[in-house]
Short mmCIF file of C-alpha atoms and ligand atoms in Angstrom, two decimals:
data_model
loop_
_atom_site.label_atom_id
_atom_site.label_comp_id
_atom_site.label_asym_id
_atom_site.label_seq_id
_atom_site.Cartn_x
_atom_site.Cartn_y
_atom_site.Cartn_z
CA UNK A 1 0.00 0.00 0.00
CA UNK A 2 1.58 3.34 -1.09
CA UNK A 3 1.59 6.61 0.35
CA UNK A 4 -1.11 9.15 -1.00
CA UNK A 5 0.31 10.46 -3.74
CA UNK A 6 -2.57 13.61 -3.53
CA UNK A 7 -5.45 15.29 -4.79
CA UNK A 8 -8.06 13.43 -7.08
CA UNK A 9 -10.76 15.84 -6.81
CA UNK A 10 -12.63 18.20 -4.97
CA UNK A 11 -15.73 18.80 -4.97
CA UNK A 12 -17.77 21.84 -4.09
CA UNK A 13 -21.68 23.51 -4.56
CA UNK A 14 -22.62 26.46 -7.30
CA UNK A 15 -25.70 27.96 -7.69
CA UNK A 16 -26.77 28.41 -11.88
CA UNK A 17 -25.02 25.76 -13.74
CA UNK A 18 -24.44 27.98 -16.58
CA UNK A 19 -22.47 30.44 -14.87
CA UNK A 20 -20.40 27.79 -13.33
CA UNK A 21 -19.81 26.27 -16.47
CA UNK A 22 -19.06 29.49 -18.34
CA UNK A 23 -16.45 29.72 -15.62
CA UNK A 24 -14.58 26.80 -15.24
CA UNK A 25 -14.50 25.64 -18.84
CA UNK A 26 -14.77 29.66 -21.06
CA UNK A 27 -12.59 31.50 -18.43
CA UNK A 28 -10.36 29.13 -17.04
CA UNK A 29 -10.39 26.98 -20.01
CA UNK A 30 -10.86 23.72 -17.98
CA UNK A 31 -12.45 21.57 -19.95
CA UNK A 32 -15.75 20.45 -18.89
CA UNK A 33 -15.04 16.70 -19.03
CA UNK A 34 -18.32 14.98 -17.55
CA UNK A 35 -22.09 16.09 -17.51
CA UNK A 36 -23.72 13.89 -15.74
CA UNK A 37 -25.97 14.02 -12.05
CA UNK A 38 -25.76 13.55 -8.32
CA UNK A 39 -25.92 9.97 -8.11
CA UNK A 40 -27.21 10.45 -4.75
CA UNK A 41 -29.49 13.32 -5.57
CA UNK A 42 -30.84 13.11 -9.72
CA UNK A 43 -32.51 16.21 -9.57
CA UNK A 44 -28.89 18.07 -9.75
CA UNK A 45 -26.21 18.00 -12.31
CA UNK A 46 -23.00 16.82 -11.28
CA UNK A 47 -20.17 18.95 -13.44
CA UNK A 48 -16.40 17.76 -14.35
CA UNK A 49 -13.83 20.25 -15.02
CA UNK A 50 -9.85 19.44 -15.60
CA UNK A 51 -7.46 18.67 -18.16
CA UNK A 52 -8.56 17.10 -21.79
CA UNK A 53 -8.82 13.60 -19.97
CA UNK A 54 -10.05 14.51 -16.55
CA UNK A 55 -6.49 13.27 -14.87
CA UNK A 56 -6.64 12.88 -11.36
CA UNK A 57 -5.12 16.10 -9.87
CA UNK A 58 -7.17 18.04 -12.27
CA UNK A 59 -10.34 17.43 -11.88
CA UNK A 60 -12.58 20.71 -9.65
CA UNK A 61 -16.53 19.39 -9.38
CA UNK A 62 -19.22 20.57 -8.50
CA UNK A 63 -22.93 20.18 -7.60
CA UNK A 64 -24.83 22.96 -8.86
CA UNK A 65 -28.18 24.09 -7.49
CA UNK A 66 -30.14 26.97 -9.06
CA UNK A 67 -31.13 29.57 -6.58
CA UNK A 68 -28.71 28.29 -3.42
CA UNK A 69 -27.78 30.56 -0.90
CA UNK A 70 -24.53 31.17 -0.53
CA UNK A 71 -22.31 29.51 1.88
CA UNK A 72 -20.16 31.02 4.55
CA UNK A 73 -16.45 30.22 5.00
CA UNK A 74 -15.73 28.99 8.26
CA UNK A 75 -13.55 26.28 10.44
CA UNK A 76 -14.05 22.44 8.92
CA UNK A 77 -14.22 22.69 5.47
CA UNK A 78 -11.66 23.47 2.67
CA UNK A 79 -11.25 27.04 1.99
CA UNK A 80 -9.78 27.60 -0.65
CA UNK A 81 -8.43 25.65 -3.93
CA UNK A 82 -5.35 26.05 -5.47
CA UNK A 83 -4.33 25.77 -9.46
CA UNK A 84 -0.84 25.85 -10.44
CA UNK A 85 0.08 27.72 -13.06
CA UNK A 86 3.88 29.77 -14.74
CA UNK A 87 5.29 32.31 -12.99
CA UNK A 88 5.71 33.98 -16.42
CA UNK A 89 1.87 33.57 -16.92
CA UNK A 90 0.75 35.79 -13.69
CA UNK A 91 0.37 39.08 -15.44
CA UNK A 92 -1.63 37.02 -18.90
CA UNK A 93 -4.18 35.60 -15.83
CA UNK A 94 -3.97 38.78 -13.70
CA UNK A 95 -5.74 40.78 -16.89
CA UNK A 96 -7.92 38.31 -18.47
CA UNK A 97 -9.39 37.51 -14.72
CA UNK A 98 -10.15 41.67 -14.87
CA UNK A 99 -11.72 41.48 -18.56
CA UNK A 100 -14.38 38.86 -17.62
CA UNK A 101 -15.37 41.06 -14.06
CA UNK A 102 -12.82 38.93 -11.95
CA UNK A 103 -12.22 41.27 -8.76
CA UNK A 104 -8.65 40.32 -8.71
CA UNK A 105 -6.80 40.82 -5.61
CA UNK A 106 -2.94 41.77 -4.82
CA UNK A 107 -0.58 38.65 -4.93
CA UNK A 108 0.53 37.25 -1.39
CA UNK A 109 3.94 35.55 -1.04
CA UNK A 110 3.80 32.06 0.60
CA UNK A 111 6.71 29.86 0.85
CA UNK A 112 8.86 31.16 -1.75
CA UNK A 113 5.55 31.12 -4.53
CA UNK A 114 3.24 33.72 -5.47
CA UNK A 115 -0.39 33.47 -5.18
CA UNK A 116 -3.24 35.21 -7.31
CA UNK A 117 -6.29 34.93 -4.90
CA UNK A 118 -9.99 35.65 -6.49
CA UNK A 119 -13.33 34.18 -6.12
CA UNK A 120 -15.43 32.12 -8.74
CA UNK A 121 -19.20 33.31 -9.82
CA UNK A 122 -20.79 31.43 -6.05
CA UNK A 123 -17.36 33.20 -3.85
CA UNK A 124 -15.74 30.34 -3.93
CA UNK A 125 -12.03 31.38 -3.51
CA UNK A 126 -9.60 29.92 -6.16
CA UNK A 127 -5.96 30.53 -5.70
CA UNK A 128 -2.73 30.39 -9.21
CA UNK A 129 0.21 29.90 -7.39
CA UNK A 130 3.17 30.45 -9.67
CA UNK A 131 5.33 27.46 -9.67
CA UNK A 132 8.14 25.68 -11.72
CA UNK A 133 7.29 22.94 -10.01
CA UNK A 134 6.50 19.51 -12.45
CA UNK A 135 2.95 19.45 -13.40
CA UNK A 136 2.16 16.48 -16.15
CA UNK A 137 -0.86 17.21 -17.54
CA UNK A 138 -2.78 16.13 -20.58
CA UNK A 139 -3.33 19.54 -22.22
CA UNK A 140 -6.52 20.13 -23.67
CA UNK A 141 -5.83 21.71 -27.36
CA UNK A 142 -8.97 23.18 -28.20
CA UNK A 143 -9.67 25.33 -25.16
CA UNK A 144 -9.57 29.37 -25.06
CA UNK A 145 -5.97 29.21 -23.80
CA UNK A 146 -2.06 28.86 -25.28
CA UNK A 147 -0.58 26.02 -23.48
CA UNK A 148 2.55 28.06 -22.14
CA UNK A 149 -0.24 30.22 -19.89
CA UNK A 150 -2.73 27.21 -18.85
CA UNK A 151 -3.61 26.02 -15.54
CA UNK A 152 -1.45 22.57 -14.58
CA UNK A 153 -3.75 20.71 -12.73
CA UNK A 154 -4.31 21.54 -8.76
CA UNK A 155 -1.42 22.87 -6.34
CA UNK A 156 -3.53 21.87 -3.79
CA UNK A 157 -6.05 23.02 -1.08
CA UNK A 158 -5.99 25.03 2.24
CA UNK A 159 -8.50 23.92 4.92
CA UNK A 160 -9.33 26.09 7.83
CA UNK A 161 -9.11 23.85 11.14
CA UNK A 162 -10.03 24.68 15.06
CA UNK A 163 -6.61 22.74 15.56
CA UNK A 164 -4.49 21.53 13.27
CA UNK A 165 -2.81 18.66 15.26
CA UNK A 166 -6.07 16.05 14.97
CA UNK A 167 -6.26 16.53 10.99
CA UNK A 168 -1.87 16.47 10.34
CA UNK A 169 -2.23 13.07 12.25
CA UNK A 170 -4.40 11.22 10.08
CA UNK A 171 -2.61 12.85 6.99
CA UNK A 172 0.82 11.99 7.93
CA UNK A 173 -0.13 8.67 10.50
CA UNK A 174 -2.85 7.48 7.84
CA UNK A 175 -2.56 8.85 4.31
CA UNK A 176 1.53 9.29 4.43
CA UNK A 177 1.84 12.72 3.45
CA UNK A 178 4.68 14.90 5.07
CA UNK A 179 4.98 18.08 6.91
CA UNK A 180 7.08 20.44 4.78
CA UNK A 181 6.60 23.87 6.20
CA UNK A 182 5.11 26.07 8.61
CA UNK A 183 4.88 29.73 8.54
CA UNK A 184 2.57 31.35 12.12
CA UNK A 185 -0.69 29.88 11.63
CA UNK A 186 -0.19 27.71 8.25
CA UNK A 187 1.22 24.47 8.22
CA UNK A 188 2.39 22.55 4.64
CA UNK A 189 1.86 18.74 4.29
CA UNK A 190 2.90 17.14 0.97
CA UNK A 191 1.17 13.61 -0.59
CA UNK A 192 3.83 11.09 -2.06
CA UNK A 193 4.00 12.28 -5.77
CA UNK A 194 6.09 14.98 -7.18
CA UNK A 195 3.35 16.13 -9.85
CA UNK A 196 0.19 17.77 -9.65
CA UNK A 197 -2.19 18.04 -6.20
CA UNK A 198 0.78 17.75 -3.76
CA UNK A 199 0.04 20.49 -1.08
CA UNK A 200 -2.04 20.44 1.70
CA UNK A 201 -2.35 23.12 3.75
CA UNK A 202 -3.85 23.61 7.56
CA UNK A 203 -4.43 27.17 8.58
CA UNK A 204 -5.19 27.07 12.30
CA UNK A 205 -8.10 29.05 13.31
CA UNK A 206 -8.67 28.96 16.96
CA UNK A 207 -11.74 30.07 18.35
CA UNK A 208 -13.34 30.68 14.69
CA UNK A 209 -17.07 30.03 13.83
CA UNK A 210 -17.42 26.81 11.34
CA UNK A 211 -18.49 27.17 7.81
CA UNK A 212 -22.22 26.91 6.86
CA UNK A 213 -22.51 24.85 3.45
CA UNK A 214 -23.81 27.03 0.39
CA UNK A 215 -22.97 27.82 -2.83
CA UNK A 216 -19.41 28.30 -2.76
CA UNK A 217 -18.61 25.81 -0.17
CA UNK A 218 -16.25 22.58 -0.39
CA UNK A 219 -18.09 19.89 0.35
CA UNK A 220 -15.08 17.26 0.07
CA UNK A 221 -11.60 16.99 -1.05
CA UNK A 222 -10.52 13.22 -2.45
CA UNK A 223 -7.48 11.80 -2.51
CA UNK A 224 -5.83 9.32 -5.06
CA UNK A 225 -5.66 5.33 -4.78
CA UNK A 226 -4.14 3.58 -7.79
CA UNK A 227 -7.00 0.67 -7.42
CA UNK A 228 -9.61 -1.40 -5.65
CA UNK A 229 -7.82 -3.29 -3.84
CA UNK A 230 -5.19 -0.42 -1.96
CA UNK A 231 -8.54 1.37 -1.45
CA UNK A 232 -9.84 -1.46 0.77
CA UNK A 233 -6.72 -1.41 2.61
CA UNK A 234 -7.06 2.26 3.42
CA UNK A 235 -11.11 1.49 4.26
CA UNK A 236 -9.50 -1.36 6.42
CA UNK A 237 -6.51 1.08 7.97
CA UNK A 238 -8.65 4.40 8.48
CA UNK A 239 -11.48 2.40 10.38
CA UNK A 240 -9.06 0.32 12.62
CA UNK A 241 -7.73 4.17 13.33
CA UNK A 242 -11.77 5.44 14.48
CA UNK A 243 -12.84 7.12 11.31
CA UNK A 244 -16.18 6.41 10.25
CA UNK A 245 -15.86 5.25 7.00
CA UNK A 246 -18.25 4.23 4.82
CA UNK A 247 -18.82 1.34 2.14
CA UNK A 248 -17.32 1.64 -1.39
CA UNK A 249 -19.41 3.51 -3.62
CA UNK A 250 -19.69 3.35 -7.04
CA UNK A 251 -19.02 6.66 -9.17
CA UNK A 252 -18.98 5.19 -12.53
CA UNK A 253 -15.67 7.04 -13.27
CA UNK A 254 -14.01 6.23 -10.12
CA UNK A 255 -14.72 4.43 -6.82
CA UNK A 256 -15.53 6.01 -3.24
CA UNK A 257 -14.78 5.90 0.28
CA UNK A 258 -15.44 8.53 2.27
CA UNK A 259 -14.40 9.97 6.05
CA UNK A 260 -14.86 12.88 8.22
CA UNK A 261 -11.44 13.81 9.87
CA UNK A 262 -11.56 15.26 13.03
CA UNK A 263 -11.58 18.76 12.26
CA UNK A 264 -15.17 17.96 9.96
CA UNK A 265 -13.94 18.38 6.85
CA UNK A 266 -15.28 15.10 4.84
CA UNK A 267 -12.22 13.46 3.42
CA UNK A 268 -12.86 10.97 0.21
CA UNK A 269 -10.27 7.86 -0.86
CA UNK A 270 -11.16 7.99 -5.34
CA UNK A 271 -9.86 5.23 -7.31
CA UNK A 272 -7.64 6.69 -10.66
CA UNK A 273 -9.32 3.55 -12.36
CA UNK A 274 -11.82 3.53 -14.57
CA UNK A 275 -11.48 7.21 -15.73
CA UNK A 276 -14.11 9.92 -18.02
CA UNK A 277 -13.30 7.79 -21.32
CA UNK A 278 -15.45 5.15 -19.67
CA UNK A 279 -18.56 6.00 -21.52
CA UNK A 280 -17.99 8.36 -24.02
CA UNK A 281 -14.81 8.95 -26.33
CA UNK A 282 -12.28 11.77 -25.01
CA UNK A 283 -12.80 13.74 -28.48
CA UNK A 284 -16.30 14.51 -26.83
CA UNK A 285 -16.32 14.32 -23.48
CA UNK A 286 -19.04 16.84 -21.28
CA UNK A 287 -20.83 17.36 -24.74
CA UNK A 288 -23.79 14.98 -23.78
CA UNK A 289 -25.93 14.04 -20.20
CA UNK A 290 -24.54 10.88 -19.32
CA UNK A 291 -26.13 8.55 -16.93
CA UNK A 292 -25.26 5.81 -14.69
CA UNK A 293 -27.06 2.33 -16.12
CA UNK A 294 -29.05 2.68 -12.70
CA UNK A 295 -30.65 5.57 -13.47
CA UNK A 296 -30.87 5.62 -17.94
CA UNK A 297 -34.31 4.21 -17.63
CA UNK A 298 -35.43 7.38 -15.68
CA UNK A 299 -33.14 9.65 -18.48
CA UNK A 300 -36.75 11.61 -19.68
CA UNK A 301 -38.07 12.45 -15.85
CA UNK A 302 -34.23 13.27 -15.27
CA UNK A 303 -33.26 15.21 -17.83
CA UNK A 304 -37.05 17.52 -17.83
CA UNK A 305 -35.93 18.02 -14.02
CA UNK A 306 -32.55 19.62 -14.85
CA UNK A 307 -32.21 23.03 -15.73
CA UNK A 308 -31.60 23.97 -19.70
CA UNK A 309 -27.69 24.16 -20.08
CA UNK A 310 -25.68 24.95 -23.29
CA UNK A 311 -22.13 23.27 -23.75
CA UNK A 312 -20.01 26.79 -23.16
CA UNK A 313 -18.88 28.87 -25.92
CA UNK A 314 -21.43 27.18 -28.44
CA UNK A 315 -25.35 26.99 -28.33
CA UNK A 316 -25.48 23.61 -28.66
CA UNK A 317 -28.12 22.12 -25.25
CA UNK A 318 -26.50 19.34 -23.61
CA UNK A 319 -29.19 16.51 -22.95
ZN1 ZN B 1 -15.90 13.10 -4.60
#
């Protein structure tokens, strides 16, 4: 059983599935690589953004409901997300954030990288750290932006914890990431691999109210497992250590574990295996509603209960 090696996805809530969409795919130019619902809730699209294949470490997901309220940031819950992208890039991402309404804040310095902070259409806040660090990627060639100036994938994620000892436990006693760095109130752990969705980071806020779920919220960060069977050793190893953690579930593009560490924010253990090409080719991934075979004989109820959504920069209706 290997260590972590980092990020798989995260997943978070939106309000108008349009916007969000617009976004992630026109703005940021991450492709939108699965349409497809809320297995758990089929009145609500689930949405896959990332790199032309949806590579673990790229992939930012969300759960959009029209109309939400908005969340508010608080302790237990990740608080922001971070994209890595070239330090020669900051001033390309710094003006085209401003020419789509992007309230784009001054860059903060944080362990040798510099961060461009903003939030996405629900307040979500999204970080580009400037790195030279590796970041493989498969690059998707027909988005909005040159390769040299793309997002790589995910730095990583800060979470904002009561206490930070509890939660750097089970990542460095359970998951085998390390502690790199601390600077005052932030602490740096790093997953196994040396690519993309390394970084964790704890910011300890003592005595802070927790965060109320909304549009714009987290609702859980997942990790990587190369397969079935390392995943049932960490189900086997987490429980043994007192986490709650539940049966497998199947995802269709990946499989599911998930946990809530002590500090409440809900931890998941994803699969790499099977992937987005598993039912539909990459050339057209996103472009069409896909549906579990659990739920394709319910696709007409489904599909009139979703709201109307057009595949971004065209006006082609995804159904
Ligand atoms: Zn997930």
């Amino acid at each position: 059983m290997q260590a972590i090696q980092g990020i798989h996805h995260i997943t978070a809530f939106a309000s108008d599935p349009q916007a969000n969409a617009d976004f992630y795919h026109s703005v940021l130019g991450q492709r939108l690589v699965k349409t497809t619902i809320n297995f758990d809730d089929p009145g609500t699209y689930h949405l896959y953004y990332g790199d032309k294949v949806g590579s673990p470490g790229t992939i930012m997901t969300f759960f959009p409901w029209q109309n939400a309220a908005r969340g508010r940031r608080g302790n237990g819950e990740v608080a922001a997300v971070g994209y890595i992208i070239r330090p020669n890039s900051l001033s390309y991402w710094q003006e085209r954030l401003k020419q789509h309404g992007v309230v784009v804040g001054e860059t903060q310095q944080r362990f040798g990288e510099t961060a461009l902070s903003f939030q996405d259409p629900d307040g979500m806040t999204l970080e580009l750290v400037a790195t030279d660090d590796p970041a493989t990627i498969a690059f998707w060639n027909d988005g909005s932006i040159p390769e040299e100036m793309s997002i790589r994938g995910f730095h990583g994620a800060t979470l904002w914890v009561e206490s930070a000892a509890a939660t750097a436990n089970i990542l460095t006693e359970q998951l085998g990431y390390t502690h790199d760095q601390t600077d005052g109130a932030r602490s740096r752990y790093r997953g196994a691999s040396a690519d993309v969705g390394v970084t964790l980071d704890l910011l300890e806020r003592s005595n802070q109210p927790r965060g109320r779920m909304g549009a714009g919220s987290v609702h859980h960060i997942a990790f990587r497992t190369v397969d079935d069977a390392e995943q049932e050793a960490y189900r086997q190893k987490l429980s043994a250590a007192g986490m709650m953690v539940t049966p497998v579930q199947d995802r269709q593009y990946f499989h599911s574990i998930y946990f809530r560490e002590p500090n409440g924010v809900l931890f998941e253990v994803a699969t790499d295996a099977p992937g987005f090409a598993y039912d539909e080719p990459v050339e057209s991934l996103g472009q069409s509603l896909k549906l579990p075979d659990w739920y394709e004989p319910r696709r007409a109820l489904i599909e009139s209960g979703l709201a109307r959504l057009v595949y971004p920069g065209t006006d082609k209706v995804i159904s």
